[in-house]
Short mmCIF file of C-alpha atoms and ligand atoms in Angstrom, two decimals:
data_model
loop_
_atom_site.label_atom_id
_atom_site.label_comp_id
_atom_site.label_asym_id
_atom_site.label_seq_id
_atom_site.Cartn_x
_atom_site.Cartn_y
_atom_site.Cartn_z
CA MET T 185 31.97 11.71 -0.02
CA SER T 186 31.66 7.97 0.41
CA GLU T 187 28.22 6.60 1.18
CA GLN T 188 27.48 5.12 4.60
CA PRO T 189 27.56 1.31 4.38
CA ASN T 190 24.05 -0.13 4.78
CA LYS T 191 24.30 -2.21 7.95
CA LEU T 192 21.11 -4.11 7.13
CA PHE T 193 22.44 -5.07 3.73
CA GLN T 194 25.77 -6.09 5.19
CA ALA T 195 24.11 -8.30 7.79
CA TYR T 196 22.51 -10.38 5.05
CA ALA T 197 25.09 -10.09 2.26
CA ASP T 198 27.30 -12.94 1.05
CA LYS T 199 31.00 -12.70 0.08
CA GLU T 200 30.08 -11.30 -3.29
CA ASN T 201 28.20 -8.44 -1.70
CA ARG T 202 24.71 -9.51 -2.70
CA VAL T 203 21.64 -10.67 -0.80
CA SER T 204 19.66 -13.73 -1.78
CA ARG T 205 16.19 -12.78 -3.01
CA GLN T 206 14.67 -15.86 -1.39
CA ALA T 207 16.47 -15.22 1.90
CA LEU T 208 14.88 -11.77 2.05
CA ILE T 209 11.43 -13.22 1.33
CA ASP T 210 12.00 -15.86 4.01
CA VAL T 211 12.92 -13.29 6.66
CA PHE T 212 9.59 -11.57 6.11
CA SER T 213 7.56 -14.76 6.13
CA GLU T 214 9.34 -16.18 9.18
CA SER T 215 8.64 -12.90 10.99
CA GLY T 216 4.94 -13.37 10.25
CA ILE T 217 4.73 -10.46 7.80
CA ARG T 218 2.57 -11.58 4.87
CA SER T 219 3.13 -10.58 1.28
CA ASP T 220 -0.48 -9.29 1.18
CA ASP T 221 0.19 -6.97 4.11
CA PRO T 222 -0.68 -3.48 2.80
CA ARG T 223 2.64 -2.17 4.10
CA VAL T 224 4.70 -4.51 1.93
CA VAL T 225 2.50 -5.36 -1.06
CA SER T 226 4.46 -3.05 -3.34
CA LEU T 227 7.76 -4.28 -1.91
CA PHE T 228 6.89 -7.87 -2.83
CA LYS T 229 5.64 -6.80 -6.24
CA LEU T 230 8.91 -5.03 -6.93
CA LEU T 231 10.91 -8.04 -5.75
CA LYS T 232 9.06 -10.19 -8.28
CA LYS T 233 9.21 -7.60 -11.05
CA ASN T 234 12.96 -7.10 -10.66
CA GLN T 235 13.48 -10.85 -10.77
CA THR T 236 11.57 -11.13 -14.05
CA LEU T 237 13.43 -8.14 -15.41
CA ALA T 238 16.80 -9.65 -14.48
CA ILE T 239 15.88 -12.89 -16.27
CA SER T 240 14.89 -11.01 -19.42
CA GLN T 241 18.14 -9.03 -19.32
CA GLY T 242 20.27 -12.13 -18.78
CA LEU T 243 21.29 -10.89 -15.30
CA GLU T 244 21.45 -12.87 -12.07
CA PRO T 245 17.80 -13.06 -10.92
CA ASP T 246 18.24 -14.71 -7.53
CA PHE T 247 20.34 -12.07 -5.84
CA ILE T 248 19.76 -8.47 -4.86
CA THR T 249 22.32 -5.75 -5.38
CA PRO T 250 22.93 -3.00 -2.82
CA SER T 251 21.03 -0.52 -4.96
CA GLU T 252 17.96 -2.74 -5.38
CA PHE T 253 18.11 -3.42 -1.65
CA GLY T 254 18.08 0.33 -0.98
CA THR T 255 15.03 0.81 -3.20
CA LEU T 256 13.17 -2.01 -1.48
CA GLN T 257 14.08 -0.63 1.91
CA GLU T 258 12.64 2.78 1.07
CA ILE T 259 9.17 1.36 0.44
CA SER T 260 8.54 0.74 4.10
CA PRO T 261 11.73 1.76 5.93
CA THR T 262 10.69 1.22 9.54
CA LEU T 263 9.04 -2.13 9.00
CA PHE T 264 11.90 -3.25 6.75
CA GLU T 265 14.46 -2.43 9.42
CA ASN T 266 12.39 -3.98 12.21
CA VAL T 267 11.88 -7.20 10.27
CA LEU T 268 15.51 -7.58 9.27
CA SER T 269 16.81 -6.71 12.72
CA GLY T 270 14.25 -8.88 14.54
CA GLN T 271 12.70 -5.99 16.42
CA LEU T 272 9.04 -6.89 16.25
CA ALA T 273 6.49 -7.44 19.01
CA ILE T 274 7.14 -11.18 18.99
CA PRO T 275 10.79 -11.59 18.04
CA GLN T 276 10.81 -15.38 17.59
CA PHE T 277 7.53 -15.53 15.70
CA ALA T 278 8.12 -18.87 13.95
CA GLU T 279 8.68 -20.64 17.29
CA PHE T 280 5.70 -18.89 18.81
CA SER T 281 3.49 -19.92 15.88
CA GLN T 282 4.62 -23.53 16.21
CA ALA T 283 3.69 -23.53 19.88
CA VAL T 284 0.26 -22.09 19.04
CA ALA T 285 -0.20 -24.75 16.34
CA LYS T 286 0.47 -27.40 19.00
CA ILE T 287 -2.16 -25.85 21.24
CA PHE T 288 -4.60 -25.90 18.31
CA GLU T 289 -3.96 -29.58 17.62
CA LYS T 290 -4.38 -30.52 21.25
CA VAL T 291 -7.62 -28.56 21.66
CA GLU T 292 -9.06 -29.84 18.37
CA ALA T 293 -9.61 -33.24 20.02
CA ASN T 294 -12.22 -31.71 22.32
CA HIS T 295 -15.72 -32.36 20.91
CA GLU T 296 -17.69 -31.31 23.96
CA GLY T 297 -20.45 -28.73 24.00
CA HIS T 298 -23.48 -27.90 21.88
CA LEU T 299 -24.34 -25.46 19.14
CA ALA T 300 -26.39 -22.39 20.03
CA ASN T 301 -29.97 -23.12 19.04
CA TYR T 302 -31.96 -19.99 19.72
CA ILE T 303 -31.96 -19.28 15.98
CA PRO T 304 -31.83 -21.97 13.25
CA GLN T 305 -28.91 -20.34 11.42
CA LEU T 306 -26.50 -20.98 14.27
CA GLU T 307 -27.66 -24.57 14.56
CA ARG T 308 -26.88 -25.20 10.91
CA VAL T 309 -23.17 -24.43 11.23
CA SER T 310 -20.84 -27.42 11.13
CA PRO T 311 -19.99 -28.09 14.79
CA ASP T 312 -16.46 -29.25 13.96
CA LYS T 313 -15.36 -25.93 12.52
CA PHE T 314 -12.30 -24.59 14.24
CA GLY T 315 -10.26 -21.55 13.24
CA LEU T 316 -7.59 -19.62 15.08
CA SER T 317 -5.75 -16.48 14.03
CA ILE T 318 -3.22 -14.23 15.65
CA CYS T 319 -2.04 -10.78 14.69
CA SER T 320 0.65 -8.99 16.70
CA ILE T 321 0.71 -5.23 17.19
CA ASP T 322 3.40 -5.17 14.50
CA GLY T 323 1.14 -7.04 12.09
CA GLN T 324 2.83 -10.47 12.41
CA ARG T 325 0.18 -12.99 11.49
CA PHE T 326 -0.51 -16.65 12.02
CA ASP T 327 -3.61 -18.61 11.02
CA ILE T 328 -4.59 -22.21 11.44
CA GLY T 329 -7.71 -24.28 10.72
CA ASP T 330 -10.87 -22.72 9.29
CA SER T 331 -9.46 -19.22 9.48
CA GLU T 332 -11.03 -18.13 6.19
CA ASP T 333 -14.59 -19.19 7.01
CA PHE T 334 -17.04 -16.42 7.75
CA PHE T 335 -19.14 -16.55 10.93
CA CYS T 336 -21.37 -13.96 12.57
CA VAL T 337 -19.77 -12.03 15.37
CA GLN T 338 -22.78 -11.96 17.72
CA SER T 339 -21.68 -10.53 21.07
CA CYS T 340 -18.12 -10.00 19.85
CA SER T 341 -19.64 -6.89 18.26
CA LYS T 342 -20.17 -5.36 21.70
CA PRO T 343 -16.62 -4.05 22.31
CA ILE T 344 -16.63 -2.35 18.91
CA THR T 345 -20.09 -0.87 19.42
CA TYR T 346 -18.91 0.42 22.80
CA CYS T 347 -15.75 1.99 21.33
CA LEU T 348 -17.76 3.66 18.58
CA ALA T 349 -20.21 5.12 21.10
CA LEU T 350 -17.28 6.31 23.24
CA GLU T 351 -15.61 7.99 20.28
CA GLU T 352 -18.79 9.85 19.58
CA GLN T 353 -20.05 10.71 23.04
CA GLY T 354 -16.92 10.65 25.21
CA GLU T 355 -16.68 8.74 28.45
CA ALA T 356 -18.53 11.24 30.66
CA VAL T 357 -21.63 11.40 28.49
CA LEU T 358 -21.74 7.74 27.48
CA HIS T 359 -21.55 6.51 31.04
CA ARG T 360 -24.57 8.55 31.97
CA TYR T 361 -26.44 5.92 29.94
CA VAL T 362 -24.61 2.72 30.78
CA GLY T 363 -22.72 1.46 33.83
CA THR T 364 -19.34 -0.24 34.22
CA GLU T 365 -20.23 -2.94 36.72
CA PRO T 366 -20.53 -6.69 36.02
CA SER T 367 -24.21 -7.55 36.32
CA GLY T 368 -23.70 -10.86 38.06
CA LYS T 369 -26.56 -12.06 35.86
CA THR T 370 -26.88 -13.75 32.48
CA PHE T 371 -26.08 -11.58 29.45
CA ASN T 372 -29.74 -11.10 28.46
CA GLU T 373 -31.25 -11.06 31.94
CA LEU T 374 -34.16 -8.66 32.30
CA THR T 375 -32.41 -6.47 34.79
CA LEU T 376 -31.02 -2.97 35.12
CA ASN T 377 -28.84 -1.38 37.78
CA ALA T 378 -30.10 0.70 40.70
CA LYS T 379 -30.20 3.79 38.47
CA GLY T 380 -32.38 1.99 35.92
CA LEU T 381 -29.47 1.74 33.45
CA PRO T 382 -27.80 -1.26 31.82
CA HIS T 383 -25.04 -2.64 34.03
CA ASN T 384 -22.31 -2.50 31.37
CA PRO T 385 -21.77 -2.35 27.58
CA MET T 386 -20.79 -6.03 27.24
CA ILE T 387 -24.27 -7.42 27.92
CA ASN T 388 -27.29 -7.06 25.67
CA ALA T 389 -28.97 -4.12 27.41
CA GLY T 390 -25.69 -2.17 27.46
CA ALA T 391 -24.91 -2.89 23.83
CA ILE T 392 -28.43 -1.90 22.78
CA MET T 393 -27.91 1.37 24.67
CA CYS T 394 -24.47 2.03 23.15
CA GLY T 395 -25.95 1.42 19.70
CA ALA T 396 -28.56 4.10 20.42
CA LEU T 397 -25.71 6.57 20.96
CA ILE T 398 -23.96 5.95 17.63
CA LYS T 399 -25.02 8.57 15.09
CA PRO T 400 -28.45 9.03 16.68
CA GLY T 401 -30.88 10.62 14.25
CA ALA T 402 -28.98 9.50 11.12
CA PRO T 403 -30.87 7.27 8.66
CA PRO T 404 -30.50 3.56 9.59
CA SER T 405 -28.75 2.86 6.27
CA ASP T 406 -26.07 5.48 7.03
CA ARG T 407 -25.58 4.15 10.53
CA PHE T 408 -25.11 0.64 9.18
CA ASP T 409 -22.63 1.86 6.53
CA TYR T 410 -20.76 3.78 9.17
CA VAL T 411 -20.42 0.78 11.48
CA MET T 412 -19.34 -1.50 8.64
CA SER T 413 -16.70 1.00 7.54
CA LYS T 414 -15.32 1.16 11.09
CA TRP T 415 -15.15 -2.62 11.32
CA LYS T 416 -13.25 -2.60 8.06
CA ASP T 417 -10.86 0.06 9.35
CA CYS T 418 -10.19 -2.05 12.44
CA ALA T 419 -9.57 -5.10 10.24
CA GLY T 420 -6.97 -3.41 8.03
CA SER T 421 -9.43 -3.38 5.10
CA MET T 422 -10.06 -7.11 5.17
CA LYS T 423 -13.50 -8.12 3.98
CA ILE T 424 -16.30 -7.70 6.51
CA GLY T 425 -19.56 -9.45 5.67
CA PHE T 426 -23.14 -9.39 6.83
CA ASP T 427 -25.39 -12.42 7.31
CA ASN T 428 -28.87 -11.30 6.38
CA ALA T 429 -30.49 -14.60 7.38
CA VAL T 430 -29.03 -14.28 10.86
CA TYR T 431 -30.23 -10.70 11.03
CA LEU T 432 -33.79 -11.63 10.02
CA SER T 433 -33.79 -14.51 12.47
CA GLU T 434 -32.45 -12.37 15.29
CA ARG T 435 -35.19 -9.85 14.60
CA GLN T 436 -37.88 -12.48 14.53
CA THR T 437 -36.89 -14.20 17.77
CA ALA T 438 -36.12 -11.08 19.74
CA ASP T 439 -38.71 -11.09 22.48
CA ARG T 440 -36.10 -10.83 25.20
CA ASN T 441 -34.21 -8.00 23.51
CA PHE T 442 -37.49 -6.17 22.90
CA ALA T 443 -38.39 -6.72 26.54
CA LEU T 444 -35.04 -5.21 27.54
CA GLY T 445 -35.70 -2.29 25.22
CA TYR T 446 -39.14 -1.62 26.68
CA PHE T 447 -37.82 -1.98 30.18
CA MET T 448 -35.14 0.63 29.49
CA ARG T 449 -37.67 2.89 27.81
CA GLU T 450 -39.97 2.59 30.80
CA LYS T 451 -37.05 3.66 33.02
CA LYS T 452 -36.35 6.58 30.63
CA ALA T 453 -32.86 5.23 30.16
CA PHE T 454 -32.57 6.03 26.42
CA PRO T 455 -31.43 9.37 25.01
CA LYS T 456 -34.44 11.39 23.93
CA ASP T 457 -35.78 10.80 20.43
CA ALA T 458 -34.38 7.25 20.36
CA ASN T 459 -36.59 5.07 18.18
CA LEU T 460 -36.81 1.72 19.93
CA GLN T 461 -37.50 -0.32 16.80
CA GLU T 462 -34.55 1.24 15.00
CA VAL T 463 -32.28 0.90 18.02
CA LEU T 464 -33.03 -2.82 18.28
CA GLU T 465 -32.66 -3.39 14.56
CA PHE T 466 -29.29 -1.71 14.71
CA TYR T 467 -28.29 -4.04 17.54
CA PHE T 468 -29.38 -7.13 15.52
CA GLN T 469 -27.40 -5.84 12.54
CA CYS T 470 -24.26 -5.52 14.65
CA CYS T 471 -24.68 -9.11 15.88
CA SER T 472 -25.06 -10.27 12.25
CA ILE T 473 -21.81 -8.80 10.99
CA GLU T 474 -19.63 -11.58 9.58
CA VAL T 475 -15.88 -11.97 9.82
CA THR T 476 -13.20 -14.61 9.52
CA THR T 477 -10.84 -15.31 12.41
CA GLN T 478 -8.17 -13.66 10.24
CA ALA T 479 -10.08 -10.39 10.18
CA MET T 480 -11.11 -10.68 13.82
CA SER T 481 -7.52 -11.18 14.94
CA ILE T 482 -6.56 -7.95 13.20
CA ILE T 483 -9.47 -6.18 14.91
CA ALA T 484 -8.26 -7.57 18.25
CA ALA T 485 -4.71 -6.44 17.37
CA THR T 486 -6.06 -2.94 16.69
CA LEU T 487 -7.40 -2.95 20.24
CA ALA T 488 -4.12 -4.40 21.56
CA ASN T 489 -2.34 -1.57 19.76
CA GLY T 490 -4.27 1.25 21.44
CA GLY T 491 -6.83 1.59 18.64
CA ASN T 492 -4.25 1.81 15.86
CA CYS T 493 -4.57 -0.79 13.13
CA PRO T 494 -1.18 -2.51 12.80
CA LEU T 495 -1.56 -3.15 9.08
CA THR T 496 -2.60 0.31 7.96
CA GLY T 497 -1.58 2.64 10.77
CA ALA T 498 -5.15 4.00 10.90
CA GLN T 499 -6.00 5.34 14.35
CA VAL T 500 -9.53 3.97 14.60
CA PHE T 501 -10.14 4.54 18.31
CA ARG T 502 -8.49 6.70 20.96
CA PRO T 503 -6.16 4.77 23.27
CA ASP T 504 -8.04 5.90 26.39
CA HIS T 505 -11.26 4.57 24.91
CA VAL T 506 -9.59 1.27 24.14
CA LYS T 507 -8.36 1.15 27.71
CA ASN T 508 -11.96 1.57 28.91
CA CYS T 509 -13.09 -1.16 26.55
CA LEU T 510 -10.40 -3.62 27.65
CA SER T 511 -11.21 -2.95 31.31
CA LEU T 512 -14.82 -3.93 30.67
CA MET T 513 -13.87 -6.91 28.55
CA SER T 514 -11.73 -8.09 31.48
CA SER T 515 -14.56 -7.90 33.96
CA CYS T 516 -17.62 -8.64 31.82
CA GLY T 517 -16.56 -10.15 28.48
CA MET T 518 -17.09 -13.87 29.03
CA TYR T 519 -20.70 -14.11 30.22
CA ASP T 520 -21.03 -15.77 33.63
CA PHE T 521 -17.50 -17.10 33.35
CA SER T 522 -16.00 -13.59 33.33
CA GLY T 523 -14.68 -13.65 36.89
CA GLU T 524 -13.16 -17.08 36.54
CA PHE T 525 -11.71 -16.20 33.15
CA ALA T 526 -10.13 -13.04 34.62
CA PHE T 527 -8.68 -15.18 37.40
CA ARG T 528 -7.39 -18.08 35.33
CA VAL T 529 -6.58 -16.49 31.98
CA GLY T 530 -6.25 -12.82 32.95
CA ILE T 531 -6.55 -11.43 29.42
CA PRO T 532 -9.34 -9.12 28.19
CA ALA T 533 -11.67 -11.14 25.96
CA LYS T 534 -15.14 -11.11 24.45
CA SER T 535 -17.18 -14.13 23.61
CA GLY T 536 -20.14 -14.56 21.25
CA VAL T 537 -22.75 -17.33 20.92
CA SER T 538 -21.56 -18.15 17.41
CA GLY T 539 -18.54 -19.72 19.15
CA ALA T 540 -16.15 -16.83 18.66
CA ILE T 541 -13.74 -15.45 21.23
CA MET T 542 -11.76 -12.28 20.65
CA LEU T 543 -8.74 -12.01 22.91
CA VAL T 544 -6.60 -8.91 23.40
CA VAL T 545 -3.15 -9.13 24.96
CA PRO T 546 -2.47 -5.40 25.42
CA ASN T 547 0.63 -4.12 23.64
CA VAL T 548 1.32 -7.58 22.22
CA LEU T 549 -1.31 -9.23 20.05
CA GLY T 550 -4.89 -9.93 19.17
CA MET T 551 -6.24 -13.45 18.82
CA ALA T 552 -9.49 -14.81 17.44
CA VAL T 553 -10.75 -18.33 17.96
CA TRP T 554 -13.89 -19.72 16.41
CA SER T 555 -15.36 -23.10 17.26
CA PRO T 556 -19.15 -23.26 17.44
CA ARG T 557 -19.71 -25.79 20.22
CA LEU T 558 -20.59 -23.93 23.42
CA ASP T 559 -20.43 -24.81 27.09
CA GLU T 560 -23.40 -24.30 29.39
CA LEU T 561 -22.44 -20.64 29.92
CA GLY T 562 -22.43 -19.86 26.20
CA ASN T 563 -18.66 -19.74 25.64
CA SER T 564 -16.93 -21.75 22.93
CA VAL T 565 -15.55 -24.90 24.58
CA ARG T 566 -12.47 -25.03 22.42
CA GLY T 567 -12.14 -21.24 22.55
CA VAL T 568 -11.86 -21.28 26.34
CA ASP T 569 -9.50 -24.28 26.12
CA VAL T 570 -7.20 -22.39 23.76
CA CYS T 571 -7.10 -19.43 26.16
CA LEU T 572 -6.25 -21.67 29.12
CA GLU T 573 -3.56 -23.47 27.14
CA LEU T 574 -2.13 -20.17 25.96
CA VAL T 575 -1.50 -18.88 29.47
CA SER T 576 -0.24 -22.25 30.61
CA ARG T 577 2.62 -21.83 28.11
CA PHE T 578 3.12 -18.09 27.87
CA LYS T 579 3.27 -15.29 30.38
CA PHE T 580 0.26 -13.41 29.05
CA HIS T 581 -1.86 -13.15 32.21
CA THR T 582 -2.14 -9.49 33.22
CA PHE T 583 -0.36 -10.25 36.48
CA ASP T 584 2.36 -12.48 35.08
CA SER T 585 4.63 -9.44 35.36
CA MET T 586 4.53 -9.83 39.16
CA LEU T 587 8.00 -9.60 40.72
CA GLY T 588 9.25 -12.81 42.18
CA LEU T 589 6.98 -14.97 40.08
CA ARG T 590 9.05 -17.92 38.99
CA ASP T 591 8.06 -20.54 36.49
CA ASP T 592 9.32 -21.93 33.25
CA ARG T 593 6.68 -20.47 30.93
CA SER T 594 8.14 -18.24 28.25
CA ASP T 595 7.45 -14.64 27.37
CA PRO T 596 7.20 -14.35 23.60
CA ARG T 597 7.64 -10.55 23.80
CA ARG T 598 11.28 -11.08 24.62
CA ASN T 599 14.06 -12.24 22.46
CA ILE T 600 15.29 -15.32 24.31
CA TYR T 601 18.95 -14.37 23.91
CA ASP T 602 18.38 -10.72 24.81
CA SER T 603 16.45 -11.60 27.91
CA ARG T 604 18.92 -14.24 28.98
CA LEU T 605 21.98 -12.02 28.51
CA GLY T 606 20.23 -8.74 29.36
CA GLY T 607 19.36 -10.02 32.82
CA THR T 608 22.88 -11.36 33.37
CA ILE T 609 24.46 -8.09 32.35
CA ALA T 610 22.14 -6.11 34.62
CA PHE T 611 23.04 -8.50 37.46
CA CYS T 612 26.79 -8.15 36.80
CA CYS T 613 26.44 -4.35 36.73
CA ALA T 614 24.53 -4.37 40.01
CA ALA T 615 27.25 -6.60 41.54
CA SER T 616 30.02 -4.28 40.34
CA GLU T 617 28.18 -1.30 41.89
CA GLY T 618 27.61 -3.12 45.17
CA ASP T 619 23.85 -2.74 44.69
CA VAL T 620 22.73 -5.82 46.62
CA GLY T 621 19.08 -4.67 46.62
CA GLU T 622 18.94 -4.80 42.82
CA MET T 623 20.79 -8.10 42.81
CA ARG T 624 18.17 -9.54 45.14
CA ARG T 625 15.34 -8.29 42.92
CA LEU T 626 16.92 -9.88 39.86
CA VAL T 627 17.40 -13.17 41.66
CA ALA T 628 13.78 -12.94 42.79
CA ARG T 629 12.82 -12.68 39.13
CA GLY T 630 14.51 -15.98 38.51
CA LEU T 631 17.94 -14.84 37.40
CA ASP T 632 20.72 -17.38 37.85
CA PRO T 633 23.33 -15.64 40.10
CA GLY T 634 26.11 -17.80 38.68
CA ALA T 635 25.33 -16.92 35.05
CA CYS T 636 28.10 -15.49 32.89
CA ASP T 637 28.28 -13.05 29.97
CA TYR T 638 29.86 -13.76 26.57
CA ASP T 639 33.35 -13.43 28.11
CA ARG T 640 32.28 -15.91 30.76
CA ARG T 641 32.57 -13.14 33.36
CA THR T 642 30.25 -13.70 36.32
CA ALA T 643 28.83 -11.34 38.94
CA LEU T 644 31.43 -12.76 41.34
CA HIS T 645 34.25 -11.64 39.01
CA LEU T 646 32.77 -8.14 38.86
CA ALA T 647 32.25 -7.87 42.60
CA ALA T 648 35.82 -9.06 43.21
CA SER T 649 37.47 -6.80 40.72
CA GLU T 650 35.51 -3.70 41.87
CA GLY T 651 36.11 -4.50 45.56
CA LYS T 652 32.42 -4.77 46.48
CA VAL T 653 32.38 -6.91 49.60
CA ALA T 654 28.60 -6.74 50.12
CA SER T 655 27.94 -8.08 46.62
CA LEU T 656 30.58 -10.73 47.09
CA ARG T 657 29.14 -11.92 50.40
CA TYR T 658 25.64 -12.03 48.98
CA LEU T 659 26.79 -14.14 46.04
CA LEU T 660 28.68 -16.52 48.27
CA GLU T 661 25.61 -16.82 50.52
CA LEU T 662 23.65 -17.83 47.45
CA GLY T 663 26.17 -20.60 46.97
CA VAL T 664 27.60 -19.58 43.59
CA GLU T 665 30.69 -21.36 42.31
CA VAL T 666 33.73 -19.67 43.97
CA ASN T 667 36.27 -20.23 41.21
CA PRO T 668 34.60 -19.74 37.84
CA MET T 669 37.08 -18.98 35.06
CA ASP T 670 36.43 -16.24 32.54
CA ARG T 671 37.45 -16.38 28.90
CA TRP T 672 41.04 -15.56 29.82
CA GLY T 673 41.19 -18.17 32.57
CA ASN T 674 40.90 -15.67 35.44
CA THR T 675 39.12 -16.48 38.67
CA PRO T 676 37.53 -13.86 41.00
CA LEU T 677 40.58 -14.23 43.28
CA ASP T 678 42.87 -13.26 40.36
CA ASP T 679 40.74 -10.14 39.83
CA ALA T 680 40.86 -9.23 43.52
CA GLU T 681 44.63 -9.71 43.68
CA ARG T 682 45.20 -7.66 40.55
CA GLN T 683 43.31 -4.76 42.15
CA ASN T 684 44.80 -5.48 45.56
CA HIS T 685 41.42 -5.65 47.34
CA LEU T 686 42.63 -7.23 50.57
CA ASP T 687 39.19 -7.62 52.17
CA ILE T 688 37.91 -9.41 49.09
CA ILE T 689 40.98 -11.65 48.96
CA SER T 690 40.42 -12.73 52.52
CA VAL T 691 36.67 -13.45 52.08
CA LEU T 692 37.33 -15.41 48.90
CA THR T 693 40.16 -17.38 50.46
CA GLU T 694 37.93 -18.21 53.43
CA HIS T 695 35.45 -19.69 50.96
CA GLY T 696 38.04 -21.74 49.09
CA GLY T 697 38.98 -19.11 46.49
CA LYS T 698 41.84 -20.09 44.19
CA ARG T 699 44.02 -18.32 41.65
CA HIS T 700 43.87 -19.53 38.05
CA ASP T 701 47.29 -21.21 38.29
CA GLU T 702 46.26 -23.07 41.46
CA ARG T 703 42.99 -23.95 39.86
CA ARG T 704 44.58 -25.08 36.63
CA SER T 705 47.04 -27.31 38.42
CA ARG T 706 44.15 -29.00 40.18
CA LEU T 707 42.14 -29.54 37.02
N1 LIG O 42 -27.81 -11.96 19.20
C1 LIG O 42 -27.66 -12.49 20.50
C2 LIG O 42 -28.69 -11.89 21.44
O1 LIG O 42 -28.85 -10.72 21.46
C3 LIG O 42 -26.30 -12.22 21.01
C4 LIG O 42 -25.90 -13.33 21.82
C5 LIG O 42 -24.46 -13.35 22.19
O2 LIG O 42 -23.57 -13.56 21.35
O3 LIG O 42 -24.21 -13.15 23.39
O4 LIG O 42 -29.35 -12.60 22.16
#
């Protein structure tokens, strides 16, 4: 029995039936899949090893045979196929990365804002630092600037603390202790809701409360280990640090957080047996966790991917819990700018006073920006700028999927050729079925009614050849060209005559329809 030809191999093979080793490496890197990605580390090692082996054996080292290709493919079959066939979350990743790099360069010129100064450690950070990282839900990564510098996460810890508490307590129990409503007040305001509970998990009181519900009763050292291990799981095993100086400083200058703690204790808001000192120390520890934007973008991508880490496949949080978390990030994640951010950017995000912003585009990507200068509301100036620029170029706002919305921003989720042709083909099909309603919807989405497929067939050709008068009239009302020629030189009138659709012939003729010979003679 002959073996099935490997279509992936054939797509990349040259005339001598071999694939260039470098070309294969390039496809991965252009797709944003790094050689240190845990899913392909061994694939890249084998690529290198086989090359060395070929050199030592006097064989051709720069090309891959079908059998080596098969072995490489088996290491990570799904990813391998998705990379080589361009079926990843962001199909044109290189172009997307370039556009993000441009945003970075533009925003870098902004030197406005001031460092947080409530603890000395944050004031000592270089104000010009600027890092940006992106990780898609398929693990495509892009970094620029100071993306390997560690910074403390501060309030960006709150979404993770909330998810951990949800995993442990479940929604029904957890939300007996913390609300889901924006407070309308500053993040550390001494205020609770009408039930004497913190307004939501994204402000200090709520995060302190969520912390109290993570492994209550366990020794503080175990709770800390547990949280660190979960951060690491979210980050695909990238290094997660801890800034002890920040922690000690936070603890020393914590009057407001202690006041919040006592206030909640007075209102009997805490679960019984909660030890206030330990609860607050746990909160300060969470704020003092250190990451790079690289790691934080993977954490954000884990959230974008329904709690499943794209690099390892580990299901860290349940998707319904992530949905809860993103809902609250959308309404309460950006301090007193949350409403405006939801309006203008429309992407769930969480900000921290260290100048970090974690952004989650659900089902697409996670992004982390770090730039320590803050605006008067406590958000990173450049961080907010990046978010605004991002949605000015890409359709990432939650409501950018609105029907009828027309603009020239691109949607990086779509392959540009697929979306261009896919829409045209759907439109031609609708025309050939006489489904004017669907045609209208597609036009409302910005589809060009005169567009053609690869055979240069237009919706008008299809309507004419299938005898669909309603489609034909609609197209003519839209003012499409009456005599487009397909690849074989046929006009819609030729199609109608071939099928003997008299009604179509008369409508077309009324509108100046010509046969290809008439048309040709006039050209
Ligand atoms: N450690 C800070 C506090 O509790 C967190 C500030 C923030 O990032 O919002 O005051």
